[in-house]
mmCIF file of C-alpha atoms in Angstrom:
data_model
loop_
_atom_site.group_PDB
_atom_site.id
_atom_site.type_symbol
_atom_site.label_atom_id
_atom_site.label_comp_id
_atom_site.label_asym_id
_atom_site.label_seq_id
_atom_site.Cartn_x
_atom_site.Cartn_y
_atom_site.Cartn_z
ATOM 1 C CA MET A 304 103.970 102.683 91.357
ATOM 2 C CA ALA A 305 100.634 101.459 92.671
ATOM 3 C CA LEU A 306 99.813 101.037 96.334
ATOM 4 C CA ALA A 307 100.654 97.551 97.568
ATOM 5 C CA PRO A 308 99.098 97.041 101.006
ATOM 6 C CA ILE A 309 99.526 93.686 102.707
ATOM 7 C CA THR A 310 96.271 91.877 103.432
ATOM 8 C CA HIS A 311 95.657 88.659 105.337
ATOM 9 C CA PRO A 312 93.309 85.687 104.822
ATOM 10 C CA LEU A 313 91.881 85.970 108.354
ATOM 11 C CA LEU A 314 90.580 89.449 107.604
ATOM 12 C CA ASP A 315 89.735 88.637 103.995
ATOM 13 C CA ARG A 316 87.427 85.881 105.209
ATOM 14 C CA ALA A 317 85.888 88.303 107.693
ATOM 15 C CA GLY A 318 84.807 90.408 104.721
ATOM 16 C CA VAL A 319 86.313 93.674 105.965
ATOM 17 C CA ARG A 320 88.314 96.200 103.989
ATOM 18 C CA HIS A 321 91.822 96.378 105.379
ATOM 19 C CA GLY A 322 95.450 96.917 104.532
ATOM 20 C CA PHE A 323 98.883 97.166 106.096
ATOM 21 C CA PHE A 324 100.240 99.805 103.723
ATOM 22 C CA THR A 325 103.864 99.673 102.611
ATOM 23 C CA ARG A 326 106.053 102.456 101.233
ATOM 24 C CA GLN A 327 104.884 101.653 97.713
ATOM 25 C CA GLY A 328 102.615 104.034 95.826
ATOM 26 C CA GLY A 329 103.302 107.319 97.588
ATOM 27 C CA VAL A 330 104.540 110.754 96.527
ATOM 28 C CA SER A 331 107.049 111.541 99.270
ATOM 29 C CA THR A 332 110.683 111.940 98.242
ATOM 30 C CA GLY A 333 114.145 111.811 99.762
ATOM 31 C CA LEU A 334 114.350 110.329 103.244
ATOM 32 C CA TYR A 335 110.596 109.661 103.180
ATOM 33 C CA GLU A 336 110.403 108.209 99.675
ATOM 34 C CA GLY A 337 107.073 106.482 99.190
ATOM 35 C CA LEU A 338 103.786 106.434 101.078
ATOM 36 C CA ASN A 339 104.706 108.320 104.248
ATOM 37 C CA THR A 340 101.462 108.940 106.157
ATOM 38 C CA GLY A 341 103.092 110.415 109.265
ATOM 39 C CA ILE A 342 101.705 113.842 110.118
ATOM 40 C CA GLY A 343 104.295 114.006 112.901
ATOM 41 C CA SER A 344 107.229 113.555 110.527
ATOM 42 C CA GLN A 345 109.210 116.437 109.018
ATOM 43 C CA ASP A 346 108.063 115.497 105.516
ATOM 44 C CA ASP A 347 106.291 117.952 103.204
ATOM 45 C CA PRO A 348 102.753 118.247 104.667
ATOM 46 C CA ALA A 349 101.230 118.309 101.181
ATOM 47 C CA ALA A 350 102.908 115.014 100.325
ATOM 48 C CA VAL A 351 101.721 113.428 103.581
ATOM 49 C CA ALA A 352 98.169 114.643 102.905
ATOM 50 C CA GLU A 353 98.233 113.141 99.404
ATOM 51 C CA ASN A 354 99.577 109.853 100.746
ATOM 52 C CA ARG A 355 96.814 109.685 103.351
ATOM 53 C CA ARG A 356 94.249 110.477 100.643
ATOM 54 C CA ARG A 357 95.545 107.584 98.560
ATOM 55 C CA ALA A 358 95.400 105.171 101.480
ATOM 56 C CA ALA A 359 91.855 106.212 102.390
ATOM 57 C CA ASN A 360 90.777 106.002 98.757
ATOM 58 C CA HIS A 361 92.180 102.476 98.475
ATOM 59 C CA LEU A 362 89.776 101.455 101.258
ATOM 60 C CA GLY A 363 86.846 103.180 99.596
ATOM 61 C CA GLY A 364 86.882 106.432 101.519
ATOM 62 C CA VAL A 365 88.324 109.922 101.840
ATOM 63 C CA PRO A 366 90.681 111.400 104.473
ATOM 64 C CA ASP A 367 87.752 112.721 106.542
ATOM 65 C CA ASP A 368 86.683 109.090 107.042
ATOM 66 C CA LEU A 369 89.911 108.261 108.885
ATOM 67 C CA ALA A 370 89.787 107.758 112.641
ATOM 68 C CA ALA A 371 93.416 107.800 113.767
ATOM 69 C CA CYS A 372 94.630 108.905 117.185
ATOM 70 C CA TYR A 373 97.502 111.115 118.229
ATOM 71 C CA GLN A 374 99.467 108.154 119.518
ATOM 72 C CA ILE A 375 101.012 108.299 122.998
ATOM 73 C CA HIS A 376 102.058 104.661 123.693
ATOM 74 C CA SER A 377 99.115 104.190 126.059
ATOM 75 C CA ALA A 378 96.350 101.675 126.704
ATOM 76 C CA VAL A 379 93.645 104.147 125.585
ATOM 77 C CA ALA A 380 91.172 102.896 122.961
ATOM 78 C CA ARG A 381 88.678 105.292 121.350
ATOM 79 C CA VAL A 382 85.300 104.639 119.735
ATOM 80 C CA ALA A 383 84.633 106.336 116.406
ATOM 81 C CA GLU A 384 80.967 106.772 115.502
ATOM 82 C CA ALA A 385 81.965 108.701 112.364
ATOM 83 C CA GLY A 386 85.130 109.769 110.588
ATOM 84 C CA TRP A 387 87.129 112.268 112.599
ATOM 85 C CA LYS A 388 87.668 114.788 109.782
ATOM 86 C CA GLY A 389 91.272 115.418 110.739
ATOM 87 C CA GLU A 390 90.772 115.423 114.510
ATOM 88 C CA ARG A 391 93.291 113.288 116.429
ATOM 89 C CA PRO A 392 92.377 112.659 120.076
ATOM 90 C CA GLU A 393 95.100 111.103 122.185
ATOM 91 C CA GLY A 394 95.089 107.323 122.328
ATOM 92 C CA ASP A 395 96.476 104.225 120.658
ATOM 93 C CA ALA A 396 93.497 102.362 119.239
ATOM 94 C CA THR A 397 90.253 103.094 117.436
ATOM 95 C CA VAL A 398 87.195 100.865 117.096
ATOM 96 C CA THR A 399 83.970 101.318 115.161
ATOM 97 C CA ALA A 400 80.734 99.666 114.123
ATOM 98 C CA THR A 401 79.931 102.365 111.565
ATOM 99 C CA PRO A 402 80.272 101.425 107.888
ATOM 100 C CA GLY A 403 82.589 103.793 106.062
ATOM 101 C CA VAL A 404 84.703 104.721 109.066
ATOM 102 C CA ILE A 405 88.362 103.787 108.570
ATOM 103 C CA CYS A 406 90.162 102.932 111.800
ATOM 104 C CA ALA A 407 93.882 103.562 111.343
ATOM 105 C CA VAL A 408 97.200 103.496 113.192
ATOM 106 C CA LEU A 409 100.681 104.628 112.203
ATOM 107 C CA THR A 410 103.842 102.629 112.894
ATOM 108 C CA ALA A 411 107.544 102.444 112.089
ATOM 109 C CA ASP A 412 108.592 99.295 114.028
ATOM 110 C CA CYS A 413 105.770 99.144 116.587
ATOM 111 C CA ALA A 414 103.149 96.479 115.928
ATOM 112 C CA PRO A 415 99.929 97.469 114.150
ATOM 113 C CA VAL A 416 97.010 95.186 115.044
ATOM 114 C CA LEU A 417 93.808 94.985 112.975
ATOM 115 C CA LEU A 418 90.820 93.201 114.534
ATOM 116 C CA ALA A 419 87.331 92.257 113.367
ATOM 117 C CA ASP A 420 84.166 90.534 114.569
ATOM 118 C CA PRO A 421 82.396 90.023 111.231
ATOM 119 C CA GLU A 422 79.126 88.870 112.822
ATOM 120 C CA ALA A 423 78.817 92.056 114.888
ATOM 121 C CA GLY A 424 80.231 94.298 112.148
ATOM 122 C CA VAL A 425 82.797 95.724 114.558
ATOM 123 C CA VAL A 426 86.448 96.408 113.713
ATOM 124 C CA GLY A 427 89.430 97.938 115.450
ATOM 125 C CA ALA A 428 92.998 99.100 114.869
ATOM 126 C CA ALA A 429 95.604 99.211 117.646
ATOM 127 C CA HIS A 430 99.135 100.616 117.895
ATOM 128 C CA ALA A 431 101.133 98.208 120.047
ATOM 129 C CA GLY A 432 104.637 99.319 120.826
ATOM 130 C CA TRP A 433 106.338 97.516 123.687
ATOM 131 C CA LYS A 434 104.946 99.961 126.258
ATOM 132 C CA GLY A 435 101.361 99.888 125.029
ATOM 133 C CA ALA A 436 101.461 96.117 124.621
ATOM 134 C CA LEU A 437 102.759 95.680 128.153
ATOM 135 C CA GLU A 438 100.290 98.126 129.690
ATOM 136 C CA GLY A 439 97.195 96.719 127.996
ATOM 137 C CA ILE A 440 96.320 98.310 124.650
ATOM 138 C CA VAL A 441 95.214 94.931 123.236
ATOM 139 C CA HIS A 442 92.824 94.285 126.122
ATOM 140 C CA SER A 443 91.501 97.862 125.918
ATOM 141 C CA THR A 444 90.810 97.479 122.208
ATOM 142 C CA VAL A 445 88.990 94.184 122.679
ATOM 143 C CA ALA A 446 86.945 95.682 125.530
ATOM 144 C CA ALA A 447 85.993 98.693 123.403
ATOM 145 C CA MET A 448 84.870 96.359 120.635
ATOM 146 C CA GLN A 449 82.828 94.341 123.135
ATOM 147 C CA ALA A 450 81.047 97.540 124.171
ATOM 148 C CA LEU A 451 79.852 97.794 120.563
ATOM 149 C CA GLY A 452 78.509 94.243 120.543
ATOM 150 C CA ALA A 453 81.548 92.214 119.512
ATOM 151 C CA GLU A 454 82.631 88.991 121.208
ATOM 152 C CA PRO A 455 86.268 87.888 121.541
ATOM 153 C CA ARG A 456 85.348 84.290 120.642
ATOM 154 C CA ARG A 457 84.229 85.560 117.215
ATOM 155 C CA MET A 458 87.120 87.954 116.661
ATOM 156 C CA VAL A 459 90.045 87.541 114.323
ATOM 157 C CA ALA A 460 93.163 89.684 114.532
ATOM 158 C CA VAL A 461 96.314 90.195 112.494
ATOM 159 C CA VAL A 462 99.574 91.714 113.691
ATOM 160 C CA GLY A 463 101.144 93.578 110.801
ATOM 161 C CA PRO A 464 104.703 94.459 109.796
ATOM 162 C CA CYS A 465 106.806 95.353 112.820
ATOM 163 C CA ILE A 466 110.282 94.903 114.215
ATOM 164 C CA ALA A 467 111.046 91.193 114.631
ATOM 165 C CA ARG A 468 112.982 89.478 117.393
ATOM 166 C CA ASP A 469 116.347 89.242 115.668
ATOM 167 C CA SER A 470 116.229 92.966 114.864
ATOM 168 C CA TYR A 471 115.165 94.146 118.320
ATOM 169 C CA GLU A 472 118.057 94.143 120.774
ATOM 170 C CA VAL A 473 117.335 95.695 124.170
ATOM 171 C CA GLY A 474 119.048 95.946 127.545
ATOM 172 C CA ALA A 475 118.663 93.325 130.265
ATOM 173 C CA ASP A 476 116.835 95.929 132.370
ATOM 174 C CA PHE A 477 114.170 95.998 129.664
ATOM 175 C CA GLN A 478 113.452 92.320 130.329
ATOM 176 C CA ASP A 479 113.392 92.995 134.081
ATOM 177 C CA ARG A 480 110.477 95.377 133.546
ATOM 178 C CA PHE A 481 108.494 92.672 131.748
ATOM 179 C CA ASP A 482 109.408 89.994 134.304
ATOM 180 C CA HIS A 483 108.142 92.226 137.096
ATOM 181 C CA HIS A 484 104.903 93.047 135.296
ATOM 182 C CA ASP A 485 104.147 89.545 134.026
ATOM 183 C CA PRO A 486 106.516 86.639 134.787
ATOM 184 C CA GLY A 487 105.135 84.629 131.860
ATOM 185 C CA SER A 488 106.721 87.070 129.424
ATOM 186 C CA VAL A 489 110.220 85.675 129.974
ATOM 187 C CA ARG A 490 109.789 83.358 126.994
ATOM 188 C CA PHE A 491 109.654 86.324 124.622
ATOM 189 C CA PHE A 492 113.297 87.164 125.317
ATOM 190 C CA ALA A 493 116.439 85.519 123.963
ATOM 191 C CA PRO A 494 120.125 86.191 124.698
ATOM 192 C CA GLY A 495 121.684 89.137 122.880
ATOM 193 C CA GLU A 496 125.232 89.502 121.616
ATOM 194 C CA THR A 497 126.522 90.297 125.116
ATOM 195 C CA ALA A 498 125.470 89.294 128.621
ATOM 196 C CA ASP A 499 123.697 92.601 129.220
ATOM 197 C CA LYS A 500 121.635 92.423 126.023
ATOM 198 C CA ARG A 501 118.427 90.625 125.071
ATOM 199 C CA LEU A 502 116.387 90.078 121.907
ATOM 200 C CA PHE A 503 112.688 90.870 122.348
ATOM 201 C CA ASP A 504 109.977 89.169 120.281
ATOM 202 C CA LEU A 505 107.374 91.931 119.990
ATOM 203 C CA PRO A 506 105.011 90.209 117.510
ATOM 204 C CA ALA A 507 104.916 87.022 119.597
ATOM 205 C CA PHE A 508 104.235 89.055 122.736
ATOM 206 C CA VAL A 509 101.339 90.869 121.046
ATOM 207 C CA LEU A 510 99.904 87.553 119.839
ATOM 208 C CA TRP A 511 100.066 86.339 123.445
ATOM 209 C CA ARG A 512 98.170 89.417 124.564
ATOM 210 C CA LEU A 513 95.486 88.675 121.959
ATOM 211 C CA GLU A 514 95.253 85.109 123.256
ATOM 212 C CA GLN A 515 94.922 86.379 126.827
ATOM 213 C CA ALA A 516 92.127 88.724 125.695
ATOM 214 C CA GLY A 517 90.209 85.729 124.327
ATOM 215 C CA VAL A 518 90.555 86.541 120.620
ATOM 216 C CA ALA A 519 89.581 83.418 118.703
ATOM 217 C CA ASP A 520 92.197 83.461 115.957
ATOM 218 C CA ALA A 521 95.242 85.650 115.384
ATOM 219 C CA ALA A 522 98.345 85.705 113.199
ATOM 220 C CA TRP A 523 101.394 87.825 112.333
ATOM 221 C CA THR A 524 102.137 88.700 108.723
ATOM 222 C CA GLY A 525 105.788 87.757 109.306
ATOM 223 C CA ASP A 526 107.268 91.026 108.005
ATOM 224 C CA ASP A 527 110.276 92.612 109.768
ATOM 225 C CA THR A 528 110.259 96.382 109.246
ATOM 226 C CA ARG A 529 113.914 96.959 110.160
ATOM 227 C CA VAL A 530 115.453 94.734 107.496
ATOM 228 C CA ASP A 531 113.231 95.608 104.505
ATOM 229 C CA ALA A 532 113.977 99.230 103.627
ATOM 230 C CA ALA A 533 112.337 98.946 100.209
ATOM 231 C CA ARG A 534 108.900 98.280 101.707
ATOM 232 C CA PHE A 535 108.910 99.611 105.265
ATOM 233 C CA TYR A 536 109.894 102.624 107.336
ATOM 234 C CA SER A 537 111.796 101.830 110.531
ATOM 235 C CA ASN A 538 112.651 103.934 113.555
ATOM 236 C CA ARG A 539 115.402 101.501 114.612
ATOM 237 C CA ARG A 540 116.941 101.416 111.142
ATOM 238 C CA ALA A 541 116.899 105.213 110.906
ATOM 239 C CA TYR A 542 118.650 105.452 114.268
ATOM 240 C CA LEU A 543 121.300 102.885 113.323
ATOM 241 C CA ASN A 544 121.922 104.705 110.031
ATOM 242 C CA GLY A 545 122.182 108.093 111.711
ATOM 243 C CA GLU A 546 119.171 109.474 109.839
ATOM 244 C CA PRO A 547 117.371 112.454 111.430
ATOM 245 C CA ASP A 548 113.806 111.241 110.842
ATOM 246 C CA PHE A 549 111.718 108.449 109.339
ATOM 247 C CA GLY A 550 108.361 107.920 107.661
ATOM 248 C CA ARG A 551 105.320 106.204 109.143
ATOM 249 C CA LEU A 552 103.304 103.322 107.732
ATOM 250 C CA MET A 553 99.508 103.286 107.916
ATOM 251 C CA SER A 554 97.530 100.185 108.809
ATOM 252 C CA ALA A 555 93.777 100.540 108.459
ATOM 253 C CA ILE A 556 90.484 98.655 108.573
ATOM 254 C CA SER A 557 86.845 99.446 107.844
ATOM 255 C CA PRO A 558 83.687 97.402 108.466
ATOM 256 C CA GLY A 559 82.477 98.223 104.954
#
């Protein structure tokens, strides 16, 4: 089966190579069947390496061209002046203005965000779980891109496949944390099945963060990772099914 990454018109029009990769087209088997790119998973390392090679190749590069952090749910954004050749500094976003560098993030319910300023030739990839989104990874990514000459008013951004509101039940104390940090975030919560539960709209919250950061145009692909096991890995689904581990999806972008 061929790779089938999701692309978006906003980034297509920006003229940048990009893709939100699905499970399709990989060599992993069993629990990880498909294109598992997660080095941190318990999958066969050789299979993960081949999957990462395929993803990089699809975007016109090789694995050494990837710039992907060791993700820690932070607000740390890194600048890549060249491919990292397997190095993984801690952080949750990578930006570049260097043609051939492939900025990448890995997710399995968290929100991947791909950004571009086509005029400046600057792109970025951010990993926005609830913690990173709340603490500022979107703003950090935009600021890092600005340092390379990009302008938010020229940027476009796409939030990729992630856990959607109706699949993301949390405790009421989870909402309290957001209310304390930013009272405007209350609108991203809906009642859960019981009084002590809430439903959290992660993609809408990340889009709000992009708006706050001044990004000119942004969209979500509309894909819910938890409910579509054929195409996406999901941490929440694995937990609910009692599975011991899960694969990771790669989302990546390159200025050319």
